mmCIF file of C-alpha atoms and ligand atoms in Angstrom:
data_model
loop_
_atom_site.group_PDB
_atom_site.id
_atom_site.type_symbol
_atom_site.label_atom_id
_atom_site.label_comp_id
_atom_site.label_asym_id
_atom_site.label_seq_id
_atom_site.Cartn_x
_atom_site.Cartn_y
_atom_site.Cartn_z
ATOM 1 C CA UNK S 14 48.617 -0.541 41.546
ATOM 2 C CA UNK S 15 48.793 1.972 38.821
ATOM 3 C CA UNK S 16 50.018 5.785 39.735
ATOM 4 C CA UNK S 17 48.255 8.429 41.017
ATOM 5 C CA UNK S 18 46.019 11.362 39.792
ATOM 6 C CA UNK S 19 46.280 14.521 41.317
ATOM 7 C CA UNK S 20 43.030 16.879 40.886
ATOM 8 C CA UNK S 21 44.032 20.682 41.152
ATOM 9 C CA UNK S 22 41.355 23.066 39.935
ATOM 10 C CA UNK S 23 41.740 26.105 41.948
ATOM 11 C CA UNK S 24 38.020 27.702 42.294
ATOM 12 C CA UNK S 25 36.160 24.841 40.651
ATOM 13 C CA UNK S 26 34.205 21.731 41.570
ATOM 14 C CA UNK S 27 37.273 19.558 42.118
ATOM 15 C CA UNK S 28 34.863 17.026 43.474
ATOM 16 C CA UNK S 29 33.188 16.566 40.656
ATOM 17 C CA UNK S 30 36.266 16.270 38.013
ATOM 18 C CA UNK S 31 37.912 13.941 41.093
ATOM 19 C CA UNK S 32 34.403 11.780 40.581
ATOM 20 C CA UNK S 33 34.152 11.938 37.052
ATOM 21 C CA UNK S 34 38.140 10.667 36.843
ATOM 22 C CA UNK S 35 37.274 7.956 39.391
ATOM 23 C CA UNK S 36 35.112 5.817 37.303
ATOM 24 C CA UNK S 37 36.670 6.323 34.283
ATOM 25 C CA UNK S 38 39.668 5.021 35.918
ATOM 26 C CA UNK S 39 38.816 2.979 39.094
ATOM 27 C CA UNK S 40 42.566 1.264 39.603
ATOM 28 C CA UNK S 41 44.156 4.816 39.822
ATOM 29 C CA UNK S 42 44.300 6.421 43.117
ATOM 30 C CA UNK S 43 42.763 9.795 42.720
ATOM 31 C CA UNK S 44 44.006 12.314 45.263
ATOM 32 C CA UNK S 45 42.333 16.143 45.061
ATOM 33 C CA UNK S 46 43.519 19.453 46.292
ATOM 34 C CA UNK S 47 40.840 21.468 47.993
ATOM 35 C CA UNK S 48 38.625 24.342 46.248
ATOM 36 C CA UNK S 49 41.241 26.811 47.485
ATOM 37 C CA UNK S 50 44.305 24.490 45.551
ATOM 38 C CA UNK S 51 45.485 24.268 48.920
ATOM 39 C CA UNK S 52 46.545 20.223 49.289
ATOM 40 C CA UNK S 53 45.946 19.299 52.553
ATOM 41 C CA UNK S 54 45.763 15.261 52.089
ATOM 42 C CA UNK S 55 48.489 12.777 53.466
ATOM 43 C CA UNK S 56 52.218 13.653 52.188
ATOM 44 C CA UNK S 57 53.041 10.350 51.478
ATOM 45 C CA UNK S 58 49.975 10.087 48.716
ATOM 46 C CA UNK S 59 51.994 13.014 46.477
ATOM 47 C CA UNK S 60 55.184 10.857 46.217
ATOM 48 C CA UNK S 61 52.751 8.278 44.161
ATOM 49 C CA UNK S 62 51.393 11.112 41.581
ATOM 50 C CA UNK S 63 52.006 10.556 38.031
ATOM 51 C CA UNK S 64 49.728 12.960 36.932
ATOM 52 C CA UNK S 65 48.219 16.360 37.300
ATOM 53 C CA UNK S 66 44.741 17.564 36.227
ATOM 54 C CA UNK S 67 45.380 21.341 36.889
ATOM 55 C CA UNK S 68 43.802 24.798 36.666
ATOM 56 C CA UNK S 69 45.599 27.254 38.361
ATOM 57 C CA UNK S 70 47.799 25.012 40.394
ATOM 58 C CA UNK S 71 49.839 26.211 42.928
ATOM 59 C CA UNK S 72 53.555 26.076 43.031
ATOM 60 C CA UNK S 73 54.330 25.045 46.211
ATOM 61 C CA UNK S 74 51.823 21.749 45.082
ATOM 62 C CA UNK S 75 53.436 21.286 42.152
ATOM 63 C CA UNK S 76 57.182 21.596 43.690
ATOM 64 C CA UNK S 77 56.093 18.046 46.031
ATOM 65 C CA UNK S 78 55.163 16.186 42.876
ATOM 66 C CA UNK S 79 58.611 14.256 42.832
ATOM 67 C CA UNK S 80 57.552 11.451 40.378
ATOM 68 C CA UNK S 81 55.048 13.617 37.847
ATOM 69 C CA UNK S 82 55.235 12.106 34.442
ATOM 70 C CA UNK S 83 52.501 14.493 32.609
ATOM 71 C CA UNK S 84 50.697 17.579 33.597
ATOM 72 C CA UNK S 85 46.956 18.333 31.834
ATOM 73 C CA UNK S 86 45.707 21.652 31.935
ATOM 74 C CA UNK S 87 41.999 21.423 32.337
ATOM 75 C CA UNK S 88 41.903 24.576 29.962
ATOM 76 C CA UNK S 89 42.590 25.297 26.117
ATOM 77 C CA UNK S 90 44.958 27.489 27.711
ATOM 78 C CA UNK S 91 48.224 27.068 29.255
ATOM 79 C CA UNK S 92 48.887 30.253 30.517
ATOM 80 C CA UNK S 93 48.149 29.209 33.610
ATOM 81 C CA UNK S 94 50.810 27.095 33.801
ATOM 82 C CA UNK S 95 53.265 28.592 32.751
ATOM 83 C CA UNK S 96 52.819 31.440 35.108
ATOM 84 C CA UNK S 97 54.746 29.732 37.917
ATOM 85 C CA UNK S 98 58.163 30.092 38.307
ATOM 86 C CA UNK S 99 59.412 26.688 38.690
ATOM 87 C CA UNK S 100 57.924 23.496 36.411
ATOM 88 C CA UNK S 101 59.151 20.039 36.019
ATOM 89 C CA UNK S 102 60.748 18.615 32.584
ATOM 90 C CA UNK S 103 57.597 16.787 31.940
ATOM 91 C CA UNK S 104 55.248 17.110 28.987
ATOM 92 C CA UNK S 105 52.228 19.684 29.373
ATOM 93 C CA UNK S 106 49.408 18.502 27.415
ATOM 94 C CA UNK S 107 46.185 20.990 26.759
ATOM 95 C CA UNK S 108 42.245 20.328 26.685
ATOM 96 C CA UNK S 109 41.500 20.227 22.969
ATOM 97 C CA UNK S 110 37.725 18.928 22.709
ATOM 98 C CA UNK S 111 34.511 19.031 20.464
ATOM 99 C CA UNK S 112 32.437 20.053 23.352
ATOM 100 C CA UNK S 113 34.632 22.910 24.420
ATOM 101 C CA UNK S 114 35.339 23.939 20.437
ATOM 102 C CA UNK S 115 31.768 23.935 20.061
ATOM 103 C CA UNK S 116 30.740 26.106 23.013
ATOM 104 C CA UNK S 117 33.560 28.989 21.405
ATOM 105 C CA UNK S 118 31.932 28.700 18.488
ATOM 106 C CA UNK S 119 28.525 29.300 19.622
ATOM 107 C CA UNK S 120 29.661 32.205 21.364
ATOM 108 C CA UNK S 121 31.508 33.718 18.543
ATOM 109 C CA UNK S 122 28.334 33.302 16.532
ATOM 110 C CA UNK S 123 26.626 34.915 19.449
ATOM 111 C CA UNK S 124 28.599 38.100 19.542
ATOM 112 C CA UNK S 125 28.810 38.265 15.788
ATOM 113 C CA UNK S 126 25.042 38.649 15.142
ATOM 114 C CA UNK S 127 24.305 40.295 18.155
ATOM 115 C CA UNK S 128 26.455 43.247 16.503
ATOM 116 C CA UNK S 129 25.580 42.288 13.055
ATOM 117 C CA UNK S 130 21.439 42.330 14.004
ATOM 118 C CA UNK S 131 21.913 45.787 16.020
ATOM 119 C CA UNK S 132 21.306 43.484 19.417
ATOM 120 C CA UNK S 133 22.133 46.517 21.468
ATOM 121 C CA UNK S 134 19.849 49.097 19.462
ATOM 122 C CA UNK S 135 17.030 47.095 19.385
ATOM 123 C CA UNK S 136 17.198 46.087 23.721
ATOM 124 C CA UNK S 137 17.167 50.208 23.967
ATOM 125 C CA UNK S 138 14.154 50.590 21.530
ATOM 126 C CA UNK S 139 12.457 47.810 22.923
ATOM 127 C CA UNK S 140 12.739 49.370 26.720
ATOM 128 C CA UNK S 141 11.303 52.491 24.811
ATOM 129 C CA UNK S 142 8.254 50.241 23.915
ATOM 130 C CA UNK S 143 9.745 51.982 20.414
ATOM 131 C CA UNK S 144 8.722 50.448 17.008
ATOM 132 C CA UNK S 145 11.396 51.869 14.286
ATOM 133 C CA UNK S 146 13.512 49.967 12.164
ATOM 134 C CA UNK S 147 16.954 50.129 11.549
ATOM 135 C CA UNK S 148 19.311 49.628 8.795
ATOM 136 C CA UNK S 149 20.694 46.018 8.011
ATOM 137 C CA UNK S 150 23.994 45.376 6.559
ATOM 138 C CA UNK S 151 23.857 41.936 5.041
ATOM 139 C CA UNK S 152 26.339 39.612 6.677
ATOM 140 C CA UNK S 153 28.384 38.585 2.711
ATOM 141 C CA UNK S 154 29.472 42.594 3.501
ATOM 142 C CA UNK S 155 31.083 42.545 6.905
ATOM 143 C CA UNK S 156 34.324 41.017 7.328
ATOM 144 C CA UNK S 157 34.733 39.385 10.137
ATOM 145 C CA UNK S 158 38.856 39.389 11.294
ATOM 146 C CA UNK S 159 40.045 36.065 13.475
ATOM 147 C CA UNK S 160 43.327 37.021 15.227
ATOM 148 C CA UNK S 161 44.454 32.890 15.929
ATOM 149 C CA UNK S 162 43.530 30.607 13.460
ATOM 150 C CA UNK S 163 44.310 27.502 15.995
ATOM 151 C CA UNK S 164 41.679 24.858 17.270
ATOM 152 C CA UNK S 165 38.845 27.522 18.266
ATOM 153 C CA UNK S 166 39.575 29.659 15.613
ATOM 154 C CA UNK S 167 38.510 27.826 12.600
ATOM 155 C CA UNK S 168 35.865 26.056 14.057
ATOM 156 C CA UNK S 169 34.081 29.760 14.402
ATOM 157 C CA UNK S 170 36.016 30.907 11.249
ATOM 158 C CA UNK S 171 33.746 27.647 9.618
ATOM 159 C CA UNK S 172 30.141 28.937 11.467
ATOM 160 C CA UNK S 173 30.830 32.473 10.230
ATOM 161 C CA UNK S 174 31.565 31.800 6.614
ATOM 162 C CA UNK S 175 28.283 29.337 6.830
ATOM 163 C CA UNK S 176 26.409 32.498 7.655
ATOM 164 C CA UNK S 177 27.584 34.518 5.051
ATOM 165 C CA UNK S 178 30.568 36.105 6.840
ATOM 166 C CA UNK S 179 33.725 37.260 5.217
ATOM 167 C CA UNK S 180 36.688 36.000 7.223
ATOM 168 C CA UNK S 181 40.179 36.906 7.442
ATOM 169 C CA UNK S 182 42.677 35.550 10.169
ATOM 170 C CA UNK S 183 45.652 36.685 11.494
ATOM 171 C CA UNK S 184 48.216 33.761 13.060
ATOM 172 C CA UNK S 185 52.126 33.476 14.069
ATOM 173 C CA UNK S 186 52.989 31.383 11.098
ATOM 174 C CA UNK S 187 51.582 30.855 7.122
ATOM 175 C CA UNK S 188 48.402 28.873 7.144
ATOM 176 C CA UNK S 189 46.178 27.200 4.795
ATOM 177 C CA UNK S 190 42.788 27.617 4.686
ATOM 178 C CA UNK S 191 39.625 27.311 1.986
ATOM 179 C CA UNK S 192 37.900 30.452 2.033
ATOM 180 C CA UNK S 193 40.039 32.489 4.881
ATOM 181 C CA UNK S 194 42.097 35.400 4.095
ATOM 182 C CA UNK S 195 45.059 34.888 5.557
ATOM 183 C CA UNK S 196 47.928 36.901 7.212
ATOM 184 C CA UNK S 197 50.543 36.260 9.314
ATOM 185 C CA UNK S 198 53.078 37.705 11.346
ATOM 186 C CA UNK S 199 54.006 41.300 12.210
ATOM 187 C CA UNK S 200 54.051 42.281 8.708
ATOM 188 C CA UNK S 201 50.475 40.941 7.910
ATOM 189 C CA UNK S 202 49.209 42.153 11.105
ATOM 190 C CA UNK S 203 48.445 46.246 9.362
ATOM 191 C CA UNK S 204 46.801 44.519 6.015
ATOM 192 C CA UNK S 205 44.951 42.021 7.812
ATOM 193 C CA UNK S 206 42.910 44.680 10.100
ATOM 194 C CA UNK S 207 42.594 47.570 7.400
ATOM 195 C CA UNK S 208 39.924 44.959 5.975
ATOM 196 C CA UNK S 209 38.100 44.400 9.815
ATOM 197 C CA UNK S 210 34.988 45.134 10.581
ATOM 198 C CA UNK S 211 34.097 42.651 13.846
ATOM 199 C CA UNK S 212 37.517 41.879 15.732
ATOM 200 C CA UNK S 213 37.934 38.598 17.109
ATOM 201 C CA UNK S 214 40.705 37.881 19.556
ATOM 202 C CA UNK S 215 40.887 33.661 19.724
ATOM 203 C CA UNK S 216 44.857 34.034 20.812
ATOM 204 C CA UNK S 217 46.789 32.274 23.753
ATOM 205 C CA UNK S 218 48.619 34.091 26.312
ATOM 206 C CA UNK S 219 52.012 34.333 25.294
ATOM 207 C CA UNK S 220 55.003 37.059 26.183
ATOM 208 C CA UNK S 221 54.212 37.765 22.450
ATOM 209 C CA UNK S 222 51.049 38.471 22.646
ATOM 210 C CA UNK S 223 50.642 40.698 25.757
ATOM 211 C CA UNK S 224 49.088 43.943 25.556
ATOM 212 C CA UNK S 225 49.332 43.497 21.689
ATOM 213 C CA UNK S 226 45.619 45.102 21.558
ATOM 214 C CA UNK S 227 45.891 48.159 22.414
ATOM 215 C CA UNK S 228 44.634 51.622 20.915
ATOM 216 C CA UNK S 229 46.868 51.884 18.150
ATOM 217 C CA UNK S 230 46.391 48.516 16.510
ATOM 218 C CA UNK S 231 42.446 49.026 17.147
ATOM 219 C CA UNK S 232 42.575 52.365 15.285
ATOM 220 C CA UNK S 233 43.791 50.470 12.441
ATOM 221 C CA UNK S 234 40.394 48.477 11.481
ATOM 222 C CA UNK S 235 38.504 49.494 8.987
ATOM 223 C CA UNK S 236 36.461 52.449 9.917
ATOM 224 C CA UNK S 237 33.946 52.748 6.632
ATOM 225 C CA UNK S 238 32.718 49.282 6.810
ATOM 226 C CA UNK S 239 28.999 48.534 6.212
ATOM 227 C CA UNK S 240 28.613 48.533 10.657
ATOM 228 C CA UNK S 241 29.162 52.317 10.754
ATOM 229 C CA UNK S 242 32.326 51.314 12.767
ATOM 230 C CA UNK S 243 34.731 48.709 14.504
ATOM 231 C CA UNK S 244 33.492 45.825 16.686
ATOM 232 C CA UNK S 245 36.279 43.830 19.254
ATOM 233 C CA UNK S 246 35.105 40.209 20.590
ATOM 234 C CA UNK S 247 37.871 39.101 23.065
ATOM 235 C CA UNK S 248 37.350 35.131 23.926
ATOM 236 C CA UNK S 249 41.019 34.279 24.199
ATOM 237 C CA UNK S 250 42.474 36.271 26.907
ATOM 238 C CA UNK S 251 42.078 39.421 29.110
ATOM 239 C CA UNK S 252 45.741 40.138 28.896
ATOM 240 C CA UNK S 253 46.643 40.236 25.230
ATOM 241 C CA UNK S 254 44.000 43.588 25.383
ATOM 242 C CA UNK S 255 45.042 47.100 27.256
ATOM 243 C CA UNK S 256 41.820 46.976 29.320
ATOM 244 C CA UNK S 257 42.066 51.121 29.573
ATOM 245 C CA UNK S 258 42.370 51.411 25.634
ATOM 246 C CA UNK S 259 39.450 49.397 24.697
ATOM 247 C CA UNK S 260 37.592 51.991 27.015
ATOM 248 C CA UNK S 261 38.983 54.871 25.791
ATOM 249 C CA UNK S 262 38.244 53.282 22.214
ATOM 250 C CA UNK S 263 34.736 53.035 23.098
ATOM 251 C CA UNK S 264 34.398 56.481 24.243
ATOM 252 C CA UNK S 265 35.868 58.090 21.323
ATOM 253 C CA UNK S 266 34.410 56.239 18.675
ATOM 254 C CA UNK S 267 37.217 54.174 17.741
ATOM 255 C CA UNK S 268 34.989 51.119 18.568
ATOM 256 C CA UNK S 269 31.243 50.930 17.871
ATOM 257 C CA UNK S 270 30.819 48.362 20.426
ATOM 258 C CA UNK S 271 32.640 45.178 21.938
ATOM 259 C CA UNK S 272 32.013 41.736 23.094
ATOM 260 C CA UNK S 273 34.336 40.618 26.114
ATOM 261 C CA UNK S 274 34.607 37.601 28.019
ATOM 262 C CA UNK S 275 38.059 37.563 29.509
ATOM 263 C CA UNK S 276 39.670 40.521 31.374
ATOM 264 C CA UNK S 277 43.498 41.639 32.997
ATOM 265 C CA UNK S 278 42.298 40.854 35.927
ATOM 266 C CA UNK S 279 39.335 38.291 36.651
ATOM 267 C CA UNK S 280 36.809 38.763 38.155
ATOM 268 C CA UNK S 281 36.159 42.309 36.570
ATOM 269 C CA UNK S 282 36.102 44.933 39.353
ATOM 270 C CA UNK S 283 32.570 45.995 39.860
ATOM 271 C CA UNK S 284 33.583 49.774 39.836
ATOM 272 C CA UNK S 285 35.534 48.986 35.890
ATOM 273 C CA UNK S 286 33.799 51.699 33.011
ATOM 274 C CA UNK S 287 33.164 48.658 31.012
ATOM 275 C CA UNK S 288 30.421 47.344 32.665
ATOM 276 C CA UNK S 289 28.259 50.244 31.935
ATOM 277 C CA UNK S 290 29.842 51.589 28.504
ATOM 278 C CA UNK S 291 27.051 51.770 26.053
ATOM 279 C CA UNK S 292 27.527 48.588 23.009
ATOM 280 C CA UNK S 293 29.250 46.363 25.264
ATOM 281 C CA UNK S 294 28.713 42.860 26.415
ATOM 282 C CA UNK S 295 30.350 41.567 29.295
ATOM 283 C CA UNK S 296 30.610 37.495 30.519
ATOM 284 C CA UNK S 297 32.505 36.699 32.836
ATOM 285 C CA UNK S 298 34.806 34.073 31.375
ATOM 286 C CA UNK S 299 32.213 31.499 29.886
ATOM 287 C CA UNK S 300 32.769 31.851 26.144
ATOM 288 C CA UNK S 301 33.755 27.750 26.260
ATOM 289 C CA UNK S 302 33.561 26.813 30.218
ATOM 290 C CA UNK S 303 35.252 22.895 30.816
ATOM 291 C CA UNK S 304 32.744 20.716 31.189
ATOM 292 C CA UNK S 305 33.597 17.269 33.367
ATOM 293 C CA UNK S 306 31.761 15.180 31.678
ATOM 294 C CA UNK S 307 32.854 16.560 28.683
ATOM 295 C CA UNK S 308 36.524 16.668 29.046
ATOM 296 C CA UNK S 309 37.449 13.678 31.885
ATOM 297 C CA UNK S 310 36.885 10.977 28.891
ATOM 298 C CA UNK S 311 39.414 12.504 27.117
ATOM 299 C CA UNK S 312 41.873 12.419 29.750
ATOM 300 C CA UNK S 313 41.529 9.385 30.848
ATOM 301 C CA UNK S 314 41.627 7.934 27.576
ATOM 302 C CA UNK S 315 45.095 9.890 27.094
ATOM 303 C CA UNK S 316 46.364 8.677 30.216
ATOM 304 C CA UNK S 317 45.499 5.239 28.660
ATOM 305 C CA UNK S 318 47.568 6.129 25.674
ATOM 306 C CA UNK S 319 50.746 6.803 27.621
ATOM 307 C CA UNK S 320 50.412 4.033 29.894
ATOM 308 C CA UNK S 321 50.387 1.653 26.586
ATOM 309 C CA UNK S 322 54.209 3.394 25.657
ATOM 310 C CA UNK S 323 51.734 5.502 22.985
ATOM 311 C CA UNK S 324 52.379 9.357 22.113
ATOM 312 C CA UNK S 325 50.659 12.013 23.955
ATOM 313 C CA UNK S 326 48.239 14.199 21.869
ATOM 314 C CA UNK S 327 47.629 18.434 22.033
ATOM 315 C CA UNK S 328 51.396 18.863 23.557
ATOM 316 C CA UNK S 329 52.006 21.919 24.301
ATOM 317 C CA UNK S 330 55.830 23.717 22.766
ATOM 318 C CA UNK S 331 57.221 25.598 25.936
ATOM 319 C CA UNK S 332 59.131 27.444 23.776
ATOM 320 C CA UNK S 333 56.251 29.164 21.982
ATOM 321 C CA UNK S 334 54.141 28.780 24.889
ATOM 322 C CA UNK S 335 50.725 27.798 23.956
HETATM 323 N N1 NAP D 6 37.114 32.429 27.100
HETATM 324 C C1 NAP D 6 37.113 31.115 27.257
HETATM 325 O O1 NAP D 6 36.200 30.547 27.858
HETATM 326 C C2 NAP D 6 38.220 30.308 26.654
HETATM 327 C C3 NAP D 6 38.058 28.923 26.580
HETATM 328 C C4 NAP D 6 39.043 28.161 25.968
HETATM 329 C C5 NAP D 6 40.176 28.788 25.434
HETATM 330 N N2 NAP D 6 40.301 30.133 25.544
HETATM 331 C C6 NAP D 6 41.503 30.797 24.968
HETATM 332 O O2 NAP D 6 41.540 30.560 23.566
HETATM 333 C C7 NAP D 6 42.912 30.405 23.183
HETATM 334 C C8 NAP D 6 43.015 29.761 21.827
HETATM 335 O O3 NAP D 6 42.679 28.378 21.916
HETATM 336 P P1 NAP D 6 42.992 27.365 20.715
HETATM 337 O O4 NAP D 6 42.656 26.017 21.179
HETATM 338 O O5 NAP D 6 42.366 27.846 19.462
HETATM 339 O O6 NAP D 6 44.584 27.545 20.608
HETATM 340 P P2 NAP D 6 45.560 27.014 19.464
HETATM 341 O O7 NAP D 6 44.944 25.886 18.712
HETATM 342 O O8 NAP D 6 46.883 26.793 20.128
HETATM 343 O O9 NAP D 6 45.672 28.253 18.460
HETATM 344 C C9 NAP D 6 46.309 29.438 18.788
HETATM 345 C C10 NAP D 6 46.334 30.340 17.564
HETATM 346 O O10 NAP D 6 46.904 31.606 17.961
HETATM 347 C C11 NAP D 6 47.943 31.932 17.051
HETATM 348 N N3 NAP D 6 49.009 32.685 17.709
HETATM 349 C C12 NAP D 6 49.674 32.373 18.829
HETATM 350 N N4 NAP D 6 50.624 33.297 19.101
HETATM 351 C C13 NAP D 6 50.541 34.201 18.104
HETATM 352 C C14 NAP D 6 51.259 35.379 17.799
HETATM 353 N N5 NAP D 6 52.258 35.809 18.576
HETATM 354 N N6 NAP D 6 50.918 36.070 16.708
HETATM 355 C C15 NAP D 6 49.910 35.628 15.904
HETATM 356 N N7 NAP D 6 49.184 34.522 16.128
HETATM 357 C C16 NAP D 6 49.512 33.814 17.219
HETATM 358 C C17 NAP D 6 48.478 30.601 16.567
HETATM 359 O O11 NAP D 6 49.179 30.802 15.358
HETATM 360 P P3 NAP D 6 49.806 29.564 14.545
HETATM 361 O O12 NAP D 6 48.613 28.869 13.917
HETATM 362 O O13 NAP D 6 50.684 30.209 13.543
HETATM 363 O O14 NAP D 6 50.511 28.691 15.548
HETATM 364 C C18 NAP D 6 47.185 29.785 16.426
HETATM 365 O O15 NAP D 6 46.574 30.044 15.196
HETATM 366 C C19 NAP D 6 43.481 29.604 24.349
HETATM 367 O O16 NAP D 6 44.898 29.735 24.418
HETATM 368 C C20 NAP D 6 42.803 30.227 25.545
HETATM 369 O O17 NAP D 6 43.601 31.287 26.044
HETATM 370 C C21 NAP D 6 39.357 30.902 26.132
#
């Protein structure tokens, strides 16, 4: 009998990542927490778990897996995980996937041109029944400014220079990449967003990078781009922005408008200025959603791997956390 799966996404269809897992590997017991992550199955079945397929697991869940070998995060992110106190000494592999690249990308794209076309202009005209046209910067004269040049990154980085886009990024360490401006580190960071016009936050969760977007860095974009001011498009995380700074950047002009899909604290609280701030879009965390029948391929075929003595792929480095 080969070990056992353990399916732990808290607030998602575990039944249907439990049945996608099940026929991709039929002689592996799957065992599933419910909806809640609560596990509430026999006690014996979590001695025989080799594996965790986790989104928000809890840690009293994870403290009675006394023979896990490998935990997946169902997520690009890790954060997650590494939010609970106590982990065991066993690798932590992340969701890297064309499906979920591709969905960031799209939505990058999305945000871009919706700023780029005057989305939110034209919606107000249009409930004016208003026929007036408005100015048009070409898209070769906006820059567009990619804080984390990782998997998501430079797949949207690539869309964005295909549509005429300038792009810069902004990572941790030196990079290479055709046709990106590059920067890195603190001492790029002032240099890389003098030249922004559209934001884009694409970073992990780290102790690094929380709260690092906060008034002060967003007052140092370029202000006398061809946009008539600043954009911000978070897709990475909720908590490497100061939630009450992108407001008060909205309200005083800092920002001309912003795209957000992640937020401090999830789900956004109805009564938040944001929802009803003039220029911005809100989603509530969908930018690149994990898709079952996507991702569960993937898995299995990397629980496969390790079974055959092969290496793991996307590890994750707990000591830069993402
Ligand atoms: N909204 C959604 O639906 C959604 C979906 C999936 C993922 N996400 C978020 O997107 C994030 C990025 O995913 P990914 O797959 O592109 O990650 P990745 O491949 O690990 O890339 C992370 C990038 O961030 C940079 N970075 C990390 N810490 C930094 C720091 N302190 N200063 C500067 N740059 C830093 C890294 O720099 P180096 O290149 O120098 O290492 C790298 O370029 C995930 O961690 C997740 O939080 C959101």
């Amino acid at each position: 009998m080969k070990p056992a799966l353990l399916v732990a996404t808290k607030g998602w269809d575990v039944e249907s990542w439990a049945r996608r897992i099940r026929h991709l590997l039929p002689e592996h017991p799957i065992l599933c927490t419910e909806r809640s992550g609560v596990y509430a199955g026999p006690e014996a079945g979590l001695a025989e778990v080799a594996y965790i397929l986790a989104w928000k697991p809890r840690q009293d869940v994870i403290d009675r897996l006394l023979g896990l070998q490998v935990i997946f995060s169902l997520g690009a992110g890790v954060d997650h995980i590494f939010a609970l106190p106590r982990l065991p000494d066993v690798p932590l592999v992340r969701t890297v996937d064309p499906d979920l690249t591709a969905r960031m990308m799209e939505y990058v794209v999305w945000q871009a041109l919706h700023h780029l076309r005057r989305g939110h202009a034209y919606a107000l005209q249009q409930s004016e029944h208003l026929w007036r046209d408005l100015p048009q910067p070409a898209a070769r004269h906006v820059t567009v400014g990619i804080m984390g040049l990782g998997v998501l990154g430079r797949s949207a980085a690539e869309a964005l220079i295909h549509l005429g886009f300038k792009v810069r990024a902004w990572t941790r360490q030196p990079k290479q990449a055709p046709d990106i401006e590059l920067f890195h580190g603190p001492d790029g960071m002032d240099p890389f967003l003098a030249g922004v016009d559209i934001l884009v936050a694409l970073l992990p969760l780290t102790p690094a990078t929380t709260g690092l977007i906060n008034l002060a860095l967003l007052k140092k974009l370029r202000r006398e781009g061809p946009l008539g001011g600043p954009f911000f498009i978070n897709a990475g995380r909720g908590r490497s922005h100061v939630e009450a700074d992108i407001v008060e950047a909205l309200r005083d002009g800092t920002l001309a408008g912003a795209s957000l899909d992640v937020f401090e604290t999830e789900p956004l609280d109805v009564e938040s200025p944001l929802w009803d701030l003039p220029n911005v879009v809100i989603t509530p965390h969908v930018a690149a959603v994990s898709d079952p029948e996507a991702l569960a391929g993937q898995i299995a075929e990397q629980i496969r791997r390790f079974e055959r003595g092969e290496p793991l792929r996307n590890l994750v480095d707990p000591r830069c956390g993402y």
